[in-house]
Structures are given as structure tokens and as C-alpha cells.
Short mmCIF file of C-alpha atoms and ligand atoms in Angstrom, two decimals:
data_model
loop_
_atom_site.label_atom_id
_atom_site.label_comp_id
_atom_site.label_asym_id
_atom_site.label_seq_id
_atom_site.Cartn_x
_atom_site.Cartn_y
_atom_site.Cartn_z
CA MET A 21 0.00 0.00 0.00
CA GLY A 22 3.02 2.29 0.14
CA LEU A 23 3.27 4.69 2.99
CA THR A 24 0.33 5.01 5.29
CA ARG A 25 -0.64 8.27 6.92
CA ARG A 26 0.81 7.05 10.21
CA SER A 27 4.07 5.68 8.84
CA PHE A 28 4.31 8.73 6.65
CA LEU A 29 4.20 10.93 9.71
CA THR A 30 6.55 8.86 11.84
CA ALA A 31 9.09 6.97 9.73
CA PRO A 32 12.41 8.81 9.23
CA THR A 33 12.60 7.67 5.61
CA ALA A 34 9.16 9.05 5.04
CA LEU A 35 10.15 12.36 6.56
CA ALA A 36 13.09 12.41 4.21
CA ALA A 37 10.63 11.88 1.40
CA THR A 38 8.59 14.83 2.62
CA SER A 39 11.54 17.11 2.33
CA LEU A 40 11.91 16.08 -1.32
CA LEU A 41 8.38 17.19 -1.97
CA PRO A 42 8.34 20.26 -4.17
CA ALA A 43 7.01 23.16 -2.15
CA GLY A 44 3.25 23.49 -2.33
CA LEU A 45 2.79 20.39 -4.45
CA LEU A 46 -0.65 19.72 -3.08
CA SER A 47 -1.81 23.25 -3.61
CA ALA A 48 -0.32 23.07 -7.09
CA LEU A 49 -2.41 19.95 -7.57
CA ALA A 50 -5.48 21.81 -6.44
CA ALA A 51 -4.59 24.56 -8.88
CA GLU A 52 -4.81 21.99 -11.69
CA THR A 53 -8.55 22.38 -11.31
CA PRO A 54 -9.26 24.62 -14.27
CA ALA A 55 -11.32 27.81 -14.06
CA SER A 56 -14.99 27.21 -14.87
CA PRO A 57 -15.95 28.15 -18.41
CA ASP A 58 -19.03 30.21 -19.26
CA LEU A 59 -21.88 27.68 -19.47
CA SER A 60 -24.70 30.20 -19.59
CA ASP A 61 -26.19 28.96 -22.88
CA TRP A 62 -26.35 25.62 -24.65
CA ASP A 63 -24.02 26.61 -27.49
CA LYS A 64 -21.39 27.41 -24.88
CA VAL A 65 -22.00 24.02 -23.25
CA ARG A 66 -21.74 22.24 -26.62
CA ALA A 67 -18.49 24.10 -27.28
CA GLN A 68 -16.92 22.26 -24.32
CA PHE A 69 -16.90 19.02 -26.34
CA VAL A 70 -14.53 18.07 -29.15
CA LEU A 71 -17.03 15.75 -30.82
CA ASP A 72 -16.51 15.19 -34.53
CA PRO A 73 -18.66 17.90 -36.18
CA ALA A 74 -19.16 15.67 -39.22
CA TYR A 75 -21.67 13.67 -37.14
CA MET A 76 -24.77 14.30 -35.06
CA HIS A 77 -24.17 12.44 -31.82
CA PHE A 78 -27.33 10.79 -30.51
CA ALA A 79 -25.62 7.98 -28.59
CA SER A 80 -23.59 10.06 -26.13
CA PHE A 81 -25.17 8.24 -23.20
CA PHE A 82 -23.18 5.13 -24.19
CA ILE A 83 -19.90 6.62 -22.99
CA ALA A 84 -19.00 10.26 -22.47
CA SER A 85 -16.89 12.52 -24.57
CA HIS A 86 -14.93 14.49 -21.96
CA PRO A 87 -15.90 18.18 -21.92
CA ALA A 88 -13.15 20.83 -21.59
CA PRO A 89 -13.21 21.14 -17.77
CA VAL A 90 -12.83 17.37 -17.44
CA ARG A 91 -10.16 17.11 -20.14
CA GLU A 92 -8.19 19.91 -18.49
CA ALA A 93 -8.50 18.38 -15.03
CA ILE A 94 -7.34 14.97 -16.32
CA GLU A 95 -4.44 16.60 -18.12
CA GLY A 96 -3.47 18.61 -15.05
CA TYR A 97 -3.44 15.57 -12.78
CA ARG A 98 -1.67 13.51 -15.43
CA ARG A 99 1.09 16.13 -15.69
CA ALA A 100 1.50 16.24 -11.92
CA ILE A 101 1.53 12.43 -11.61
CA ASP A 102 3.96 12.00 -14.50
CA ALA A 103 6.30 14.54 -12.89
CA ASN A 104 6.12 13.04 -9.39
CA PRO A 105 4.26 9.70 -9.38
CA PHE A 106 5.16 8.63 -5.84
CA LEU A 107 4.79 11.98 -4.16
CA VAL A 108 1.56 12.98 -5.86
CA ILE A 109 -0.27 9.66 -5.50
CA GLU A 110 1.03 8.90 -2.03
CA ARG A 111 0.11 12.31 -0.67
CA GLY A 112 -3.09 12.61 -2.70
CA LEU A 113 -4.32 9.35 -1.15
CA PHE A 114 -2.98 9.48 2.38
CA GLU A 115 -2.67 13.17 3.18
CA ASP A 116 -4.90 14.84 5.77
CA ASP A 117 -8.57 15.30 4.91
CA ALA A 118 -8.13 18.81 3.57
CA HIS A 119 -5.80 17.49 0.87
CA ASN A 120 -7.13 13.99 0.33
CA MET A 121 -8.06 13.82 -3.34
CA PRO A 122 -10.63 10.96 -3.26
CA LEU A 123 -12.32 12.75 -0.35
CA GLN A 124 -12.51 15.93 -2.42
CA VAL A 125 -14.17 13.95 -5.20
CA ARG A 126 -16.61 12.32 -2.79
CA THR A 127 -17.42 15.72 -1.29
CA GLU A 128 -18.30 17.13 -4.70
CA ILE A 129 -20.41 14.06 -5.52
CA GLY A 130 -22.10 14.08 -2.11
CA ARG A 131 -23.11 17.72 -2.63
CA TYR A 132 -24.61 16.89 -6.04
CA LEU A 133 -26.50 13.87 -4.67
CA GLY A 134 -27.86 15.92 -1.78
CA GLY A 135 -26.05 13.74 0.74
CA ARG A 136 -22.79 13.31 2.61
CA ALA A 137 -19.33 12.64 1.24
CA GLU A 138 -18.92 9.71 3.63
CA ASP A 139 -21.87 7.90 2.02
CA VAL A 140 -20.28 7.94 -1.44
CA CYS A 141 -18.17 5.01 -2.65
CA LEU A 142 -16.01 5.52 -5.74
CA THR A 143 -16.15 2.72 -8.32
CA PRO A 144 -14.95 2.36 -11.91
CA ASN A 145 -18.46 1.96 -13.41
CA THR A 146 -22.06 0.87 -12.80
CA THR A 147 -21.28 -2.82 -13.31
CA THR A 148 -18.67 -2.93 -10.55
CA GLY A 149 -21.00 -1.02 -8.22
CA LEU A 150 -23.85 -3.48 -8.75
CA ALA A 151 -21.53 -6.46 -8.33
CA LEU A 152 -20.08 -5.05 -5.10
CA VAL A 153 -23.53 -4.41 -3.63
CA TYR A 154 -25.13 -7.76 -4.50
CA HIS A 155 -22.02 -9.74 -3.49
CA GLY A 156 -21.79 -7.69 -0.33
CA LEU A 157 -25.34 -8.32 0.83
CA PRO A 158 -25.73 -10.93 3.59
CA LEU A 159 -27.88 -13.21 1.42
CA LYS A 160 -28.66 -16.64 2.86
CA PRO A 161 -29.90 -19.86 1.28
CA GLY A 162 -33.64 -19.42 0.74
CA ASP A 163 -33.45 -15.64 0.24
CA GLU A 164 -34.67 -14.25 -3.05
CA VAL A 165 -33.60 -11.20 -5.03
CA LEU A 166 -36.47 -9.92 -7.15
CA CYS A 167 -35.65 -7.91 -10.24
CA THR A 168 -37.36 -7.22 -13.54
CA THR A 169 -37.11 -8.66 -17.03
CA HIS A 170 -36.14 -5.17 -18.21
CA ASP A 171 -32.81 -4.75 -16.40
CA HIS A 172 -29.40 -4.57 -18.02
CA TYR A 173 -27.05 -7.52 -18.48
CA SER A 174 -24.72 -6.07 -15.81
CA HIS A 175 -27.54 -5.98 -13.28
CA HIS A 176 -28.93 -9.46 -14.00
CA GLU A 177 -25.53 -11.07 -13.99
CA SER A 178 -24.48 -9.32 -10.77
CA ILE A 179 -27.58 -10.79 -9.11
CA ARG A 180 -27.12 -14.24 -10.65
CA LEU A 181 -23.48 -14.53 -9.61
CA ALA A 182 -24.15 -13.25 -6.09
CA THR A 183 -27.24 -15.40 -5.46
CA GLU A 184 -25.53 -18.52 -6.81
CA ARG A 185 -22.62 -17.96 -4.46
CA ALA A 186 -24.93 -17.46 -1.47
CA GLY A 187 -27.31 -20.33 -2.28
CA ALA A 188 -30.05 -17.74 -2.69
CA SER A 189 -32.27 -17.32 -5.75
CA MET A 190 -33.28 -14.64 -8.22
CA ARG A 191 -36.55 -14.02 -10.01
CA LYS A 192 -37.37 -11.63 -12.84
CA ILE A 193 -40.82 -10.17 -13.37
CA PRO A 194 -42.14 -7.83 -16.05
CA LEU A 195 -43.39 -4.47 -14.82
CA PHE A 196 -45.28 -3.83 -18.07
CA ALA A 197 -46.09 -5.40 -21.41
CA ASP A 198 -45.76 -2.05 -23.17
CA ALA A 199 -43.54 0.59 -21.57
CA ALA A 200 -45.17 3.40 -23.53
CA SER A 201 -48.53 2.84 -21.85
CA ALA A 202 -47.26 2.17 -18.31
CA SER A 203 -48.27 4.47 -15.45
CA THR A 204 -46.90 5.03 -11.96
CA ASP A 205 -49.83 3.08 -10.50
CA SER A 206 -49.48 0.16 -12.93
CA LEU A 207 -45.72 -0.08 -12.27
CA ILE A 208 -46.19 -0.09 -8.52
CA ALA A 209 -49.02 -2.64 -8.70
CA ALA A 210 -46.94 -4.99 -10.87
CA LEU A 211 -43.97 -4.77 -8.53
CA LEU A 212 -45.97 -5.28 -5.34
CA ALA A 213 -47.77 -8.26 -6.91
CA GLY A 214 -44.40 -9.81 -7.78
CA ILE A 215 -42.99 -9.76 -4.24
CA GLY A 216 -42.96 -13.23 -2.73
CA PRO A 217 -42.47 -14.58 0.79
CA LYS A 218 -38.72 -15.10 0.22
CA THR A 219 -38.04 -11.74 -1.38
CA ARG A 220 -35.44 -9.83 0.61
CA VAL A 221 -34.02 -7.50 -2.01
CA VAL A 222 -35.58 -5.70 -4.98
CA GLY A 223 -33.38 -4.65 -7.88
CA LEU A 224 -34.67 -1.98 -10.26
CA THR A 225 -33.36 0.19 -13.07
CA TRP A 226 -34.16 3.90 -12.92
CA VAL A 227 -34.02 4.76 -16.64
CA HIS A 228 -34.20 1.66 -18.81
CA SER A 229 -31.77 1.55 -21.69
CA SER A 230 -34.15 -0.84 -23.50
CA SER A 231 -37.40 1.13 -23.68
CA GLY A 232 -36.30 4.47 -22.23
CA ILE A 233 -38.93 4.33 -19.45
CA ARG A 234 -37.94 6.12 -16.23
CA LEU A 235 -39.30 4.34 -13.18
CA PRO A 236 -40.80 6.59 -10.50
CA ILE A 237 -38.32 5.34 -7.91
CA ARG A 238 -39.45 7.77 -5.22
CA GLU A 239 -43.07 6.58 -5.41
CA ILE A 240 -42.06 2.93 -5.78
CA SER A 241 -39.83 3.14 -2.74
CA ALA A 242 -42.63 4.72 -0.70
CA ALA A 243 -45.00 1.92 -1.77
CA LEU A 244 -42.43 -0.74 -0.82
CA ARG A 245 -42.01 0.81 2.61
CA ALA A 246 -45.76 1.21 3.17
CA ARG A 247 -46.64 -2.43 2.44
CA ASN A 248 -47.10 -5.02 5.18
CA GLY A 249 -44.37 -7.62 5.39
CA ALA A 250 -40.67 -7.90 6.03
CA PRO A 251 -38.65 -4.82 5.02
CA LEU A 252 -36.97 -5.09 1.65
CA LEU A 253 -33.76 -3.54 0.43
CA LEU A 254 -34.01 -1.55 -2.81
CA VAL A 255 -31.00 -1.59 -5.13
CA VAL A 256 -31.18 0.78 -8.08
CA ASP A 257 -29.14 0.89 -11.27
CA GLY A 258 -29.35 4.65 -11.76
CA VAL A 259 -26.85 5.22 -14.53
CA HIS A 260 -29.15 6.79 -17.13
CA GLY A 261 -30.97 9.02 -14.63
CA LEU A 262 -27.89 10.55 -12.99
CA GLY A 263 -27.11 13.74 -14.90
CA SER A 264 -30.26 13.62 -17.04
CA THR A 265 -32.90 14.05 -14.33
CA ASP A 266 -33.33 16.62 -11.59
CA GLU A 267 -33.58 14.40 -8.50
CA THR A 268 -32.06 14.38 -5.05
CA ILE A 269 -30.59 10.90 -5.09
CA ALA A 270 -29.88 10.77 -1.36
CA THR A 271 -33.57 11.20 -0.52
CA MET A 272 -35.06 9.28 -3.46
CA GLY A 273 -35.66 6.15 -1.37
CA CYS A 274 -32.98 3.78 -2.70
CA ASP A 275 -31.03 1.71 -0.24
CA TYR A 276 -28.21 1.36 -2.75
CA PHE A 277 -27.85 3.61 -5.77
CA CYS A 278 -25.25 2.46 -8.33
CA ALA A 279 -24.22 4.45 -11.37
CA GLY A 280 -21.38 5.05 -13.76
CA THR A 281 -20.47 8.71 -13.97
CA HIS A 282 -18.98 8.33 -17.46
CA LYS A 283 -22.29 8.65 -19.28
CA TRP A 284 -24.67 11.56 -18.57
CA MET A 285 -22.38 13.16 -15.96
CA PHE A 286 -19.48 13.47 -18.49
CA ALA A 287 -17.00 12.39 -15.82
CA PRO A 288 -13.86 10.58 -16.97
CA ARG A 289 -14.30 7.21 -18.62
CA GLY A 290 -13.83 4.51 -15.99
CA THR A 291 -15.56 6.31 -13.11
CA GLY A 292 -18.71 5.62 -11.11
CA LEU A 293 -20.26 5.61 -7.68
CA ILE A 294 -22.43 3.84 -5.16
CA TRP A 295 -24.49 5.86 -2.72
CA ALA A 296 -25.99 4.31 0.46
CA ASN A 297 -26.56 5.54 4.01
CA ALA A 298 -24.41 4.47 6.96
CA ASP A 299 -26.81 1.69 8.08
CA ASN A 300 -26.88 0.17 4.62
CA TRP A 301 -23.10 0.37 4.23
CA ALA A 302 -22.82 -1.44 7.56
CA ARG A 303 -24.87 -4.39 6.20
CA LEU A 304 -22.44 -5.12 3.37
CA HIS A 305 -19.36 -7.33 3.34
CA PRO A 306 -16.63 -5.88 1.14
CA MET A 307 -15.23 -8.08 -1.60
CA ILE A 308 -12.08 -6.21 -2.61
CA PRO A 309 -9.50 -4.77 -0.20
CA SER A 310 -9.86 -1.01 0.01
CA PHE A 311 -6.94 1.40 -0.29
CA SER A 312 -8.85 4.18 1.40
CA ASP A 313 -10.13 2.85 4.72
CA TRP A 314 -7.77 3.60 7.54
CA ASP A 315 -9.43 1.19 10.03
CA GLN A 316 -9.12 -1.71 7.63
CA TYR A 317 -5.45 -1.03 7.09
CA THR A 318 -4.54 -0.57 10.74
CA ALA A 319 -6.51 -3.70 11.70
CA TRP A 320 -4.54 -5.62 9.10
CA GLU A 321 -1.29 -4.33 10.60
CA LYS A 322 -2.40 -5.84 13.93
CA ASN A 323 -3.51 -9.06 12.22
CA GLU A 324 -7.11 -8.31 13.11
CA LYS A 325 -10.39 -7.63 11.37
CA PRO A 326 -11.58 -4.02 11.37
CA ALA A 327 -13.69 -3.41 14.48
CA SER A 328 -15.68 -0.49 13.09
CA PRO A 329 -18.78 -1.00 10.94
CA ASN A 330 -18.32 -1.33 7.21
CA ASN A 331 -18.49 1.99 5.35
CA ALA A 332 -18.44 3.49 1.87
CA ASN A 333 -14.66 3.89 1.85
CA ARG A 334 -14.12 0.25 2.72
CA MET A 335 -16.32 -0.77 -0.23
CA SER A 336 -14.30 1.23 -2.74
CA PRO A 337 -12.18 -1.30 -4.66
CA GLY A 338 -8.52 -0.87 -3.83
CA GLY A 339 -5.44 -1.38 -5.88
CA PHE A 340 -4.11 1.64 -7.71
CA VAL A 341 -6.43 3.04 -10.32
CA ALA A 342 -6.24 5.75 -12.99
CA TYR A 343 -6.07 8.59 -10.47
CA ASP A 344 -5.90 11.28 -13.13
CA HIS A 345 -9.36 10.07 -14.21
CA GLN A 346 -10.75 9.42 -10.74
CA TRP A 347 -9.73 12.81 -9.37
CA ALA A 348 -11.04 14.68 -12.42
CA THR A 349 -14.53 13.33 -11.62
CA ALA A 350 -14.97 16.35 -9.35
CA ALA A 351 -14.66 18.66 -12.37
CA ALA A 352 -17.62 16.94 -14.06
CA PHE A 353 -19.81 17.27 -10.97
CA ARG A 354 -18.83 20.92 -10.64
CA MET A 355 -19.74 21.45 -14.29
CA HIS A 356 -23.20 19.96 -13.68
CA GLN A 357 -23.67 22.09 -10.58
CA GLN A 358 -22.72 25.15 -12.58
CA MET A 359 -25.14 24.29 -15.41
CA GLY A 360 -27.81 23.57 -12.80
CA PRO A 361 -29.43 20.11 -12.56
CA ALA A 362 -32.92 21.56 -13.14
CA ARG A 363 -31.80 23.45 -16.23
CA VAL A 364 -29.95 20.37 -17.57
CA ALA A 365 -32.99 18.13 -17.02
CA ALA A 366 -35.33 20.67 -18.65
CA ARG A 367 -33.11 20.91 -21.74
CA ILE A 368 -32.87 17.13 -22.07
CA ARG A 369 -36.61 16.81 -21.57
CA SER A 370 -37.39 19.43 -24.19
CA LEU A 371 -35.12 17.78 -26.82
CA ASN A 372 -36.60 14.37 -26.07
CA ASP A 373 -40.17 15.71 -26.17
CA GLN A 374 -39.39 17.21 -29.55
CA CYS A 375 -37.94 13.91 -30.76
CA LYS A 376 -40.96 11.92 -29.56
CA THR A 377 -43.46 14.38 -31.02
CA GLY A 378 -41.66 14.32 -34.36
CA LEU A 379 -41.40 10.53 -34.51
CA ALA A 380 -45.02 10.13 -33.40
CA GLU A 381 -46.18 11.96 -36.53
CA ASN A 382 -44.81 9.05 -38.55
CA PRO A 383 -47.40 6.25 -38.80
CA ARG A 384 -44.66 3.69 -39.57
CA VAL A 385 -42.86 4.38 -36.27
CA LYS A 386 -43.76 2.74 -32.97
CA ILE A 387 -42.30 4.54 -29.97
CA HIS A 388 -41.63 2.36 -26.93
CA THR A 389 -40.71 5.19 -24.55
CA PRO A 390 -43.52 6.78 -22.51
CA LYS A 391 -44.63 10.11 -23.96
CA SER A 392 -44.62 11.79 -20.56
CA GLY A 393 -41.36 13.36 -19.47
CA ASP A 394 -42.28 12.24 -15.95
CA LEU A 395 -41.81 8.61 -16.99
CA SER A 396 -38.88 9.05 -19.35
CA ALA A 397 -35.55 10.87 -19.51
CA GLY A 398 -32.94 11.12 -22.24
CA LEU A 399 -33.64 8.20 -24.56
CA VAL A 400 -36.25 7.53 -27.21
CA SER A 401 -36.59 3.86 -28.19
CA PHE A 402 -38.53 3.08 -31.34
CA GLU A 403 -39.14 0.68 -34.19
CA VAL A 404 -39.69 1.43 -37.85
CA GLU A 405 -42.20 -0.86 -39.53
CA GLY A 406 -40.45 -3.32 -41.84
CA VAL A 407 -36.88 -2.16 -41.00
CA LYS A 408 -34.74 -4.00 -38.46
CA PRO A 409 -33.44 -1.77 -35.61
CA ALA A 410 -29.83 -2.46 -36.65
CA ASP A 411 -30.68 -1.35 -40.20
CA VAL A 412 -32.37 1.81 -38.92
CA VAL A 413 -29.14 2.64 -37.07
CA LYS A 414 -27.05 1.79 -40.15
CA GLN A 415 -29.17 4.00 -42.38
CA LEU A 416 -29.00 6.85 -39.87
CA LEU A 417 -25.22 6.51 -39.76
CA ALA A 418 -25.16 6.73 -43.57
CA ARG A 419 -26.72 10.18 -42.98
CA ASN A 420 -24.05 11.02 -40.37
CA ILE A 421 -26.44 10.52 -37.48
CA VAL A 422 -25.00 8.36 -34.69
CA ALA A 423 -27.80 6.32 -33.08
CA SER A 424 -27.67 2.95 -31.32
CA THR A 425 -29.63 -0.24 -30.77
CA SER A 426 -30.54 -1.40 -27.28
CA PRO A 427 -28.40 -4.38 -26.22
CA TYR A 428 -31.24 -6.62 -25.04
CA ALA A 429 -32.89 -9.84 -26.28
CA ILE A 430 -35.62 -7.64 -27.79
CA THR A 431 -33.85 -4.74 -29.39
CA TYR A 432 -35.01 -1.30 -30.51
CA ALA A 433 -33.40 1.64 -32.26
CA ARG A 434 -32.52 4.52 -29.91
CA LEU A 435 -32.01 8.22 -30.33
CA ALA A 436 -30.74 9.91 -27.18
CA PRO A 437 -30.93 13.70 -27.53
CA SER A 438 -28.61 15.23 -24.93
CA LEU A 439 -26.73 18.42 -24.09
CA VAL A 440 -24.48 17.88 -27.10
CA ASN A 441 -27.47 18.21 -29.48
CA THR A 442 -29.59 21.09 -30.74
CA PRO A 443 -33.29 21.26 -31.68
CA GLU A 444 -32.16 21.52 -35.33
CA GLU A 445 -30.26 18.25 -35.02
CA VAL A 446 -33.30 16.58 -33.46
CA GLU A 447 -35.39 17.80 -36.39
CA ARG A 448 -32.84 16.38 -38.85
CA ALA A 449 -32.83 13.02 -37.05
CA VAL A 450 -36.63 12.87 -37.13
CA ARG A 451 -36.58 13.75 -40.82
CA ALA A 452 -33.98 11.03 -41.47
CA VAL A 453 -36.19 8.43 -39.76
CA ARG A 454 -39.06 9.60 -41.98
CA GLU A 455 -36.90 8.97 -45.08
CA ILE A 456 -35.84 5.54 -43.80
CA SER A 457 -39.41 4.53 -43.07
CA GLY A 458 -40.33 5.17 -46.73
C1 PLP B 520 -29.03 0.31 -17.65
C2 PLP B 520 -27.56 0.08 -17.72
N1 PLP B 520 -26.92 -0.39 -16.63
C3 PLP B 520 -25.60 -0.60 -16.62
C4 PLP B 520 -24.83 -0.35 -17.73
C5 PLP B 520 -23.35 -0.58 -17.64
O1 PLP B 520 -22.73 0.62 -17.33
P1 PLP B 520 -21.19 0.73 -16.93
O2 PLP B 520 -20.42 0.75 -18.21
O3 PLP B 520 -21.08 2.03 -16.21
O4 PLP B 520 -20.86 -0.44 -16.10
C6 PLP B 520 -25.44 0.12 -18.90
C7 PLP B 520 -24.63 0.41 -20.09
O5 PLP B 520 -24.90 1.26 -20.90
C8 PLP B 520 -26.84 0.33 -18.89
O6 PLP B 520 -27.47 0.76 -19.99
#
């Protein structure tokens, strides 16, 4: 693990290392945080991205293009690390709280989520977060994890692997036959009806990357808590809602909220988070040694187990990671704060409304995403009569429009209007679908 905070402060060799530290290195590191650009209109926001202007990018939710503040933060940290790898990483990880870089990132994230830094666990992506949570839960033989037929591969497989290991079981239920006509009441009724006597955990996806439906997690959580029966834990894959929807994640009602931050948040590729409160962190058993939990490390030094309850830090997978990327996550959250989550969500909603309205005028198009912005977010999933989804995407690409298909057993074409798009681009995409549909 390199030097610990304690050995750093006490060992003579470590003190010698301190004296080699260029003066003010940590404040220089902090200064690598670039000045915020003017983000007061959407053209200025779009100008932060170096996306190929030859294309219209309607699949940005797949993986982010880094905007200028994130690129500059990564570059600044990379320069500092390349100049002084040991000093920068060692001090950035183990320095006092005021200079601890992961803590600074967690503080920025906690502020955005409406919660506390200490409840935020840094992960490399959504998949790792889901796997850590399900494998960490104290599942016993006979326990059941209930999820839906609509969840992503990463979510289903995290549950399958964890339940198999624990001798527990998993069950998938549909929440709707047709996402476009689902309502909050019908979704809640379907979920409540699916809960069985062995169900201990419910796994849901906030915004589905198959149909584009956005589940009303707040209302669902309230309904789960109001029902009679044993309390259930609610795990949410929130990746396509975080950064596209104006919600206070820390009060939304999830027990565990897992998301990559390298999609709608525009944080560096290979970054993500889990949010949970202290009680729910305490329930989990970590799977990977942490490099950021002091109690775990000092217990190991004494050949003991940590005595304190498990926490978010202890769940963060250790081993060195791409710190230039991890630390630059804060720049992305600051950028979102500066743009304003409500303003971001309203822009995404308006572009998606426009897209749905335009596509709906085409009788050969079936839209699978609910029309209401209250039950959808940044994706529009659709089919064109007589044209396979993959061919729709191919024909859009031939017109320089980057769309995608949903990676599920039943697949649809998807357009995901986001902050990198304009109303004119949405109009052109709708027109292109009209041409393709014949
Ligand atoms: C709903 C959903 N969950 C999870 C993932 C996996 O995300 P990550 O790459 O952050 O693990 C995806 C990928 O796009 C997704 O659509």
C-alpha cells in the first residue's frame, strides 16, 4: 500500500521523502482544477466538447466525450503524476482530509447527490457497483432477489453470480407489457404483486436503456415501505438518470444507488459511484481490499479484522487506479452544478419531447418510450415498420447521425438527444427516420 498516513508521519525515511516534496505540491495539484468556463447557454455548453462535427451524436449516453473542464483536469493531474508519481499519489491518497483527493471527489459528488461525502463510494463503473452491492449483501440460502425482465445484463448477472454464491435465488418479473402505456400506478401494482415470501431484495433500473422508461423510484420506494411484510432492500441501477434528471438521489428512497459517472455526468471514462446511508453500508461485506479505509489497514497491521462497521470507503475497490481520471470526476460534478441540474434536465426533456413528437407523426414508427417526461428521460426507443433496428441505425449513420440499438434480447433503435445536441439536429434526425421509413 506504500506509505500510510501514520508511517508517513513517523518513519524517518518518510520524513526524508517529505523534504523532497516540491514546495506546495498539493496546492499546485489543487490549482490543476481549471477555471470554470461560461456555461450560460447551450451553445457554450456544446463548445466544451470536441465531438466530430461531421456527425450528429445521438448515442452520447453510451460513454462520455470528456468536456473541456474534465479534459483539463485529467491533463493537469496527469502532468502532476507524471512529474512526481510517488509523491503525488502517495500524498493525494494518504494526506490529511483537507488534501485527500478521493475525499474531495466524494465531497463534490455528495453535494450533487444531496447527501454526505462519507456515504459515497467511488467505483470504476455501474457494473462494478452493482456487483459489489449484490455480493456484499448478507444473502442466505432461501433468500430471493427480485428484479425485472427489463434490467441490463450487468444488473442481471451481478444478481445471478451473487445469489448462486450465497445459495439464494433470483426471479425476474415484467413491470409492463408495453412501456409506452405504463403508469406510476401500474408499475407499482406490478412490482408489489411480484414480491414473494422469500423476497429480501428488490433490484430496479431507474431509466431503462431498453425502452427508455424512467421508473418513479421515489413513489415505488414509498410503496415498498408502506406495504405489510418484512422490510426489503431496494438496489437501483441509476446510470441513465444521474445527470439527465433533476432528482435528489440521497432522498429518493434507494437503499443502494449504483451508477457510472462516465455517461450523462461526463466524468472521466472509468468512473462511477455507489451511494448508500451508513446503516446500509454497515450491512455489506466488502469483496475487494480497500486502499482508502484507515481502520481496515490498521486492523490488518495488527492481524485483526476491522472493528468499526463497514463503510463506503471500505467498499471502494482498492489497488491503484487511474487517479488522473478518478480525481477529475470532481470537475464533471462541478460542471453539472454550474449548469444547474434543473436546467440540464429541462433541456434534455425538451429535446426528447421534440424527438418523440416528431417521430409520433410518422405512422410507420412505434415509440416504446412513454410520452410523458415524468416517466422518461434522455432516450427515445422506437421501431420502424419493416426495418430491423440495426438497419435503422445503419441507415441513420449513412446520414451522419450516430444512433444505437438497445443491447437486449428484444432490441429497438434509440435516439438519445442530450446536451451535445440542438433542436435543429433533433429535427434532422426525425426527418432522417421519416426517409428511412419510406
Ligand atoms: C441500464 C444500464 N446499466 C448498466 C450499464 C453498464 O454501465 P457501466 O459501463 O457504467 O458499467 C449500462 C450500459 O450502458 C446500462 O445501460
